[in-house]
PDB file of C-alpha atoms in Angstrom:
ATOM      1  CA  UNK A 297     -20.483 -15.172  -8.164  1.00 82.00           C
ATOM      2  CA  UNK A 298     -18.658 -14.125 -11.285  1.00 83.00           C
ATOM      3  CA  UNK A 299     -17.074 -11.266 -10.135  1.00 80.00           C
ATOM      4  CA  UNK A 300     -15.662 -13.071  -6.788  1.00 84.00           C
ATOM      5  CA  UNK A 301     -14.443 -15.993  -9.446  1.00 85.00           C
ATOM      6  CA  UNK A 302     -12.657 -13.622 -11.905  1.00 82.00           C
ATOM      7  CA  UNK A 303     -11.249 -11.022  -8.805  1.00 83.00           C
ATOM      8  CA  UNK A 304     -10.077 -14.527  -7.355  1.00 85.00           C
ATOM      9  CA  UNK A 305      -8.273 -15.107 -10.711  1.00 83.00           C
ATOM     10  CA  UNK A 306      -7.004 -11.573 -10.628  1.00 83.00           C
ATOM     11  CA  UNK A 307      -5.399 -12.536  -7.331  1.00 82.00           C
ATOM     12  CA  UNK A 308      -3.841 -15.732  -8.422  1.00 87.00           C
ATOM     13  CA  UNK A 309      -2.502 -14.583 -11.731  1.00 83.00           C
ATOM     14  CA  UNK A 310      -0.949 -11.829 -10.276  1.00 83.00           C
ATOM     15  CA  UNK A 311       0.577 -13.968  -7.523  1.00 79.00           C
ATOM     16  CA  UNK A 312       2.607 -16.215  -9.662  1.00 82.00           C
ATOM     17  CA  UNK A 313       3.465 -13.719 -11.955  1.00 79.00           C
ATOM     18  CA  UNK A 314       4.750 -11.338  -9.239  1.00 74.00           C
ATOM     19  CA  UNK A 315       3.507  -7.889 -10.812  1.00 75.00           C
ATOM     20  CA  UNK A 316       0.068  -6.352 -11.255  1.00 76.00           C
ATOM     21  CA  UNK A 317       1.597  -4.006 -14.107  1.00 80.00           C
ATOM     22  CA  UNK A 318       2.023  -7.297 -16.510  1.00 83.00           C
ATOM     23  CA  UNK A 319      -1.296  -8.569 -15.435  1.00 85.00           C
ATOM     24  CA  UNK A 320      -3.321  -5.874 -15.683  1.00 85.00           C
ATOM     25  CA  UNK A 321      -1.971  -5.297 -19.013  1.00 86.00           C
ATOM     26  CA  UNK A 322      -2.402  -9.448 -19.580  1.00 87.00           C
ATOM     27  CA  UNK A 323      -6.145  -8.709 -18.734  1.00 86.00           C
ATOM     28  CA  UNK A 324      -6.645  -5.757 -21.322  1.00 86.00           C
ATOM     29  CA  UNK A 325      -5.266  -8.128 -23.975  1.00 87.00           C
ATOM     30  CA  UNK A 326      -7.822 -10.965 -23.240  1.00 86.00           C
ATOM     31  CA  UNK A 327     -10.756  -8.442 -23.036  1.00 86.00           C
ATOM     32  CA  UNK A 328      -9.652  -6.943 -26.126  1.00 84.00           C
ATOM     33  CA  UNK A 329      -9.506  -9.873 -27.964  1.00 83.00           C
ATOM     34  CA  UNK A 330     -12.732 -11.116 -26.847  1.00 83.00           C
ATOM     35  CA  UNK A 331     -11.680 -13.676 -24.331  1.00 87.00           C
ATOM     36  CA  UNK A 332     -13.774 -12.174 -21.195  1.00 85.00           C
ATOM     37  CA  UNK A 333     -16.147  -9.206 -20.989  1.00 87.00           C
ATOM     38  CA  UNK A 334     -15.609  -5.977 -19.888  1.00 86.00           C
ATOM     39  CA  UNK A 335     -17.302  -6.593 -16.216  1.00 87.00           C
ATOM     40  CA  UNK A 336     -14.957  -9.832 -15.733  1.00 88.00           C
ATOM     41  CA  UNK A 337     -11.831  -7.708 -17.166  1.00 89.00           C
ATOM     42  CA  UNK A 338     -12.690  -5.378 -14.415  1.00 89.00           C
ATOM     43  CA  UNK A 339     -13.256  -7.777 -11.552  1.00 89.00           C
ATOM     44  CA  UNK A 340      -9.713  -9.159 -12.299  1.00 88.00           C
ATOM     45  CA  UNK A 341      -8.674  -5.629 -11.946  1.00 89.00           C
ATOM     46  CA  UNK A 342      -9.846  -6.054  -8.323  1.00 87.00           C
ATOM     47  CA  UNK A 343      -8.156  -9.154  -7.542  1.00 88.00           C
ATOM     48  CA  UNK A 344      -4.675  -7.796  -9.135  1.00 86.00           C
ATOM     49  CA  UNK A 345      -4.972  -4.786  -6.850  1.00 84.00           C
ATOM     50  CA  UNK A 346      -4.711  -7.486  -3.777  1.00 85.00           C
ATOM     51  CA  UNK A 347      -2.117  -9.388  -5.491  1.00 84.00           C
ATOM     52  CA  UNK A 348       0.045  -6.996  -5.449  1.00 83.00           C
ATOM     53  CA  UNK A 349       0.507  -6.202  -2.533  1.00 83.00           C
ATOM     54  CA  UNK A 350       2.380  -9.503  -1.704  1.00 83.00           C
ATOM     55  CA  UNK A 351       5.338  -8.365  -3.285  1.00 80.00           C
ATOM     56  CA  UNK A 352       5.651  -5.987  -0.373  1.00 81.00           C
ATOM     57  CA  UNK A 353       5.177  -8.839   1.837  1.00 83.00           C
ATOM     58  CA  UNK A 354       7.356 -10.784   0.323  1.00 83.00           C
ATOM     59  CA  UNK A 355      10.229  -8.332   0.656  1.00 79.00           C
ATOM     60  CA  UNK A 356       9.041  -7.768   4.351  1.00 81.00           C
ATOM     61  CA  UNK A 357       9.840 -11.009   5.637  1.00 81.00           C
ATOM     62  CA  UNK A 358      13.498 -10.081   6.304  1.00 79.00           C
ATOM     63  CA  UNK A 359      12.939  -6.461   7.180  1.00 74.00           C
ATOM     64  CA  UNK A 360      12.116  -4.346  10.544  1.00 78.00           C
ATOM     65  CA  UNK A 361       8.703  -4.820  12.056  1.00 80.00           C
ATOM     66  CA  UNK A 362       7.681  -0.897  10.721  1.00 80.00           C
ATOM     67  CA  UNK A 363       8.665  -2.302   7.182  1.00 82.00           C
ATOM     68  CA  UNK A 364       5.986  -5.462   8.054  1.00 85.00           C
ATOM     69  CA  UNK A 365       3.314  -2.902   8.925  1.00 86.00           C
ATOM     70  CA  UNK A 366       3.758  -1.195   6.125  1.00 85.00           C
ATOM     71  CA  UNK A 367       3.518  -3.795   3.955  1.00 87.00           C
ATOM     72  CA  UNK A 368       0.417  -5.580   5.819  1.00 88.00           C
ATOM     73  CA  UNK A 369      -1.266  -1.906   5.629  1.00 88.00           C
ATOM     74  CA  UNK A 370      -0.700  -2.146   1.624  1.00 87.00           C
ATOM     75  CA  UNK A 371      -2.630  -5.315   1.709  1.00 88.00           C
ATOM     76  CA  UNK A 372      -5.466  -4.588   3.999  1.00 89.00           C
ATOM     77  CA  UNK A 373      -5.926  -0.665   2.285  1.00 88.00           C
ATOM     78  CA  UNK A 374      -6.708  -2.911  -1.263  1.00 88.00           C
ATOM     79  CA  UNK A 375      -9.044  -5.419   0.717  1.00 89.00           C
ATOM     80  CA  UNK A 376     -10.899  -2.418   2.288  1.00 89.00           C
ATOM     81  CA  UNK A 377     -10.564  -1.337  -1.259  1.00 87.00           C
ATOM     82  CA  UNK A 378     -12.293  -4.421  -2.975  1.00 88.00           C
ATOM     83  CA  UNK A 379     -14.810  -5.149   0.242  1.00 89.00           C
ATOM     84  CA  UNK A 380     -16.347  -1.910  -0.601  1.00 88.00           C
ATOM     85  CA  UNK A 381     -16.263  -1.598  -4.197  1.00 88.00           C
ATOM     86  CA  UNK A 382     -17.948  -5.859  -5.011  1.00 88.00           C
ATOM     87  CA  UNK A 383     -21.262  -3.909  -2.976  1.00 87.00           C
ATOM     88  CA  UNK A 384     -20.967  -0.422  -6.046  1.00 87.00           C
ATOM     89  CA  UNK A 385     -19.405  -2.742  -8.436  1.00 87.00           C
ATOM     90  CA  UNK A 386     -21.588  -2.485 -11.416  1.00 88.00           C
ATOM     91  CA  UNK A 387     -22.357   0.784 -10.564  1.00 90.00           C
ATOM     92  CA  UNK A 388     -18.408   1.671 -11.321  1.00 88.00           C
ATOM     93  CA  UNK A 389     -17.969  -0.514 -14.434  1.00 89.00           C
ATOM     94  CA  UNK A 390     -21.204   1.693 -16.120  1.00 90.00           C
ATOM     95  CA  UNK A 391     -19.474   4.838 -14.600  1.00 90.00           C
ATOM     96  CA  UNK A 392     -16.409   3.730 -16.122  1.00 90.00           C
ATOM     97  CA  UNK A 393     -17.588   2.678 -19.440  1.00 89.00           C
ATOM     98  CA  UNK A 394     -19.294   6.200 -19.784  1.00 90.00           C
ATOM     99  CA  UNK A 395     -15.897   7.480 -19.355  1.00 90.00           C
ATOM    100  CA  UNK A 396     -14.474   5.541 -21.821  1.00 89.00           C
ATOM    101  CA  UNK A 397     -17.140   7.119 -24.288  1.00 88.00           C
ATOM    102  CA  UNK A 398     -16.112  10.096 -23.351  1.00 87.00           C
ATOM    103  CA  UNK A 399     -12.365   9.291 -24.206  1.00 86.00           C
ATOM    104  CA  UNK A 400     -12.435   7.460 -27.269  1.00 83.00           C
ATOM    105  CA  UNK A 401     -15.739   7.556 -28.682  1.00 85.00           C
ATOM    106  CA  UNK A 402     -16.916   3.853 -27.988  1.00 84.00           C
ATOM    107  CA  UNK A 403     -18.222   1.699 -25.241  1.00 85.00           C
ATOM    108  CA  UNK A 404     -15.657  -1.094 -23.965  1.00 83.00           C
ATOM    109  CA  UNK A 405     -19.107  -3.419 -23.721  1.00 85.00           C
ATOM    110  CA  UNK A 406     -19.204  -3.717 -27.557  1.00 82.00           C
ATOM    111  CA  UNK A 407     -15.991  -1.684 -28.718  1.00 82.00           C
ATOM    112  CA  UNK A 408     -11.952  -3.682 -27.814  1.00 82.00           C
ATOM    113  CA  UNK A 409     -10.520   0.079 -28.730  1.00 83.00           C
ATOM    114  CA  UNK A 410     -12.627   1.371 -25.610  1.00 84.00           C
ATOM    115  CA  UNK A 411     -11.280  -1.746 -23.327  1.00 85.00           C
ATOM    116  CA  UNK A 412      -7.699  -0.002 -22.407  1.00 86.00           C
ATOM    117  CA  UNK A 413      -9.059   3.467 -21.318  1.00 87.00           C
ATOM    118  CA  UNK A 414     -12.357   2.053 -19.695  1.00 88.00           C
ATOM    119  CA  UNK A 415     -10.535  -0.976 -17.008  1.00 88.00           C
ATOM    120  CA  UNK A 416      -7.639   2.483 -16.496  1.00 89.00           C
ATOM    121  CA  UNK A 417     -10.189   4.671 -15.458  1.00 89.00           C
ATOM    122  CA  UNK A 418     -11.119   1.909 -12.972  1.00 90.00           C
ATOM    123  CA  UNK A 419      -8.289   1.214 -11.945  1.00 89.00           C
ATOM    124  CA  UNK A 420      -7.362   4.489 -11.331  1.00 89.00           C
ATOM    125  CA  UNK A 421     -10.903   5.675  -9.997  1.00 89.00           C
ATOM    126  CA  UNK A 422     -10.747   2.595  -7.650  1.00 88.00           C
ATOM    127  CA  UNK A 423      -7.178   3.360  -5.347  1.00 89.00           C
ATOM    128  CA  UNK A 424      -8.363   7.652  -5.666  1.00 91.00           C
ATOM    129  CA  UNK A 425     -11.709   7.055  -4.139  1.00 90.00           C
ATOM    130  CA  UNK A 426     -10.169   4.430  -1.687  1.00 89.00           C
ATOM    131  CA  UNK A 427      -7.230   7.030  -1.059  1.00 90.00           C
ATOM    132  CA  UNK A 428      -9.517   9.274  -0.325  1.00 90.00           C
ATOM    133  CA  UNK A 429     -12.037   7.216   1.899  1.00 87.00           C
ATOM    134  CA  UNK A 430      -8.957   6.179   4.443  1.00 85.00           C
ATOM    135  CA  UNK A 431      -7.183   9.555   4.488  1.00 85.00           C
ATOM    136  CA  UNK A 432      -9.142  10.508   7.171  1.00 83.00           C
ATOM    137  CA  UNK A 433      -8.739   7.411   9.383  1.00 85.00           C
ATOM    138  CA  UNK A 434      -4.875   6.980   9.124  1.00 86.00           C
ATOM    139  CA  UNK A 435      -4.339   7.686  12.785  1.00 85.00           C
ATOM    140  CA  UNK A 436      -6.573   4.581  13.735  1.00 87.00           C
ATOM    141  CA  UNK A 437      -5.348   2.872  10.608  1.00 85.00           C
ATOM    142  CA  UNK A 438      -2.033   2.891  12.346  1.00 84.00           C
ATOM    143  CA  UNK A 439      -3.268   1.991  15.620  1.00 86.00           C
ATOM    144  CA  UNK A 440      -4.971  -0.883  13.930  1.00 88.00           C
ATOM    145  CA  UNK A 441      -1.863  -2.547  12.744  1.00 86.00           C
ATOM    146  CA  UNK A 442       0.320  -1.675  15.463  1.00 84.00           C
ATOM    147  CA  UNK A 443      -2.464  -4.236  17.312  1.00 86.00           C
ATOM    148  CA  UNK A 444      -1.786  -6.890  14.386  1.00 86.00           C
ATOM    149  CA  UNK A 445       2.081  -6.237  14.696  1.00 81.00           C
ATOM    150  CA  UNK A 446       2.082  -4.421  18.376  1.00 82.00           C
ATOM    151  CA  UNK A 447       5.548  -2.689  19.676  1.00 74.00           C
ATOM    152  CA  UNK A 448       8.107  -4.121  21.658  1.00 73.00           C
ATOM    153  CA  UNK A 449       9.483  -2.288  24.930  1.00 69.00           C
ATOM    154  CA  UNK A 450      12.464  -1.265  23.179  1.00 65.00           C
ATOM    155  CA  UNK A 451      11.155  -0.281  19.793  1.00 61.00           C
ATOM    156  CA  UNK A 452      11.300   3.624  19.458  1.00 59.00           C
ATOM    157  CA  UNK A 453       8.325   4.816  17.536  1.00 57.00           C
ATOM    158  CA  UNK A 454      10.712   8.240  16.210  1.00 55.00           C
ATOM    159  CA  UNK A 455      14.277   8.528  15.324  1.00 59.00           C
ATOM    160  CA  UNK A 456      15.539  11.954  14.875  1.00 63.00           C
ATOM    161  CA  UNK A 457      18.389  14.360  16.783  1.00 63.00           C
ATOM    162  CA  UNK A 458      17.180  15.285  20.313  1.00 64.00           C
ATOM    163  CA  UNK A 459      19.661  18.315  20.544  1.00 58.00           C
ATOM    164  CA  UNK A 460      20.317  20.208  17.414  1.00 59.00           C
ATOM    165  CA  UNK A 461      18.236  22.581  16.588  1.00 60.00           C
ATOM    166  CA  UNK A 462      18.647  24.494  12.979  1.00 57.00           C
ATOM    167  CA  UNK A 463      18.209  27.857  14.575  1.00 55.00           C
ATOM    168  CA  UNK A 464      21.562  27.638  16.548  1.00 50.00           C
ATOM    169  CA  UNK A 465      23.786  25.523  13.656  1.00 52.00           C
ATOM    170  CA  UNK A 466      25.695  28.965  13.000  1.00 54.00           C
ATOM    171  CA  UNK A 467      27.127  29.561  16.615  1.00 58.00           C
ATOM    172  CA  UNK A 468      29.814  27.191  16.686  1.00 64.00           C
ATOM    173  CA  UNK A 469      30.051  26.825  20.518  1.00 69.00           C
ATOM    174  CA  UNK A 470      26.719  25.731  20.963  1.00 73.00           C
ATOM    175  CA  UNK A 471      27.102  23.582  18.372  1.00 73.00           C
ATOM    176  CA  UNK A 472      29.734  21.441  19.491  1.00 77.00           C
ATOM    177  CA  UNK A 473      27.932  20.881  22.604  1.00 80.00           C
ATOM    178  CA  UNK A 474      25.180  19.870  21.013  1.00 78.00           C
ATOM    179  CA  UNK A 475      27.254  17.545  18.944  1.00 81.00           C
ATOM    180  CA  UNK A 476      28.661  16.306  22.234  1.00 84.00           C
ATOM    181  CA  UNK A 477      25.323  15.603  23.431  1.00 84.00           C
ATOM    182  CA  UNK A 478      24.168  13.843  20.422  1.00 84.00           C
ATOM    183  CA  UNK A 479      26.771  11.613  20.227  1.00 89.00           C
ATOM    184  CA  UNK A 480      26.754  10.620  23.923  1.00 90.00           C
ATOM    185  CA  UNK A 481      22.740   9.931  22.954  1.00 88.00           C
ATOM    186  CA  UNK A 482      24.143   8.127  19.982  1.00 89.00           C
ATOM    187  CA  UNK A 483      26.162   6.195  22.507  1.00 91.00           C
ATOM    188  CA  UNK A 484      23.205   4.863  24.515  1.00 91.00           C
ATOM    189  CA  UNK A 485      21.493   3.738  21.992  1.00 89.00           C
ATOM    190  CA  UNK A 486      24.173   1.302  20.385  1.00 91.00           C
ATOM    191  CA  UNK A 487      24.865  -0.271  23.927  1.00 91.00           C
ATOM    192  CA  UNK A 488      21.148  -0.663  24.023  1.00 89.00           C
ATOM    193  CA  UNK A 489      21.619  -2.189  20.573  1.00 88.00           C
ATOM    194  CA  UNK A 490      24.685  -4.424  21.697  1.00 90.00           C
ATOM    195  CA  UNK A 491      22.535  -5.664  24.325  1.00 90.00           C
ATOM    196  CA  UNK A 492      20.141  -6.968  22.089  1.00 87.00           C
ATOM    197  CA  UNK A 493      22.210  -9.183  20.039  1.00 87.00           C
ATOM    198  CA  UNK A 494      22.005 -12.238  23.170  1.00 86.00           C
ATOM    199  CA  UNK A 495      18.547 -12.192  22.286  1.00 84.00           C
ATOM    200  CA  UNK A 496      18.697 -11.672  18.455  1.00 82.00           C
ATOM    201  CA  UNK A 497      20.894 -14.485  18.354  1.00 83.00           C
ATOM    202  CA  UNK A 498      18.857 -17.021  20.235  1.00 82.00           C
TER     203      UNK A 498
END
């Protein structure tokens, strides 16, 4: 219950402040000084990993629906993050404090000088090992939130240049019918883009 009330503070501190950087360093000054332990210091960790992520969100309101995605896949890669690491969590707070011994000599359970390289090497073990865990399921990652956020009929998936080819940039003849091709490609896509706006406007 402790650690869900301090990664919930993590959260909320980190929305109004509007960057995890300043809290996380807010929450190595309060465990330093004694104000929370070392396993609360870390839980808030947690909850400032989710928090900011709505920064991206934030910024995603006025943007493209693959800029929305994006941003929604920050948020649910940290709550697969967190989900997974409240069920190993004390597990990774001894692992971390052992590394902190390591590092400086003390343990951040009865040492403040340990605090600062214990919580980073939890912080920094935590988005590796989640990294990791969801490298391998990025194609159904993506299919995932193109469900939450699905495509519209005329949203291309893949913007690049159809006719140019690198191979045959030095022979000028193709090239300018390539160029000719590209631009009449070009061509389709604004009047597809012009007849948009009715809509855009509505």
């Amino acid at each position: 219950g402790s650690v869900l009330l301090f990664t919930g503070a993590g959260l909320l501190i980190t929305l109004l402040v509007q960057s995890s950087s300043a809290t996380i360093a807010l929450t190595m000054v309060m465990c330093h000084n004694g104000w929370i332990s070392y396993e609360a210091a870390a839980a808030m960790v947690l909850g400032e990993n989710i928090g900011t992520t709505v920064t991206a969100n934030i910024a995603a309101i006025i943007a493209n629906r693959s800029a929305k995605r994006l941003a929604l896949g920050h948020t649910f890669f940290n709550i697969f993050g967190v989900v997974w690491m409240m069920v190993f969590f004390h597990f990774f707070v001894r692992l971390s404090a052992q590394a902190a011994i390591l590092i400086t000599g003390y343990s951040p359970f009865n040492n403040p000088e340990a605090v600062p390289a214990g919580l980073s090497v939890f912080h920094t073990g935590f988005n590796i090992i989640n990294t990791l865990i969801l490298a391998g399921l990025i194609p159904q990652y993506k299919k995932l939130l193109e469900n939450v956020i699905p495509l519209r009929p005329n949203e291309k998936k893949n913007f690049r240049l159809r006719y140019f080819r690198p191979g045959f940039m030095s022979m000028s003849g193709i090239g300018l019918l390539q160029a000719r091709e590209e631009i009449l490609l070009f061509g389709k896509h604004v009047a597809g883009m012009f007849s948009l706006i009715p809509e855009y406007l509505i």
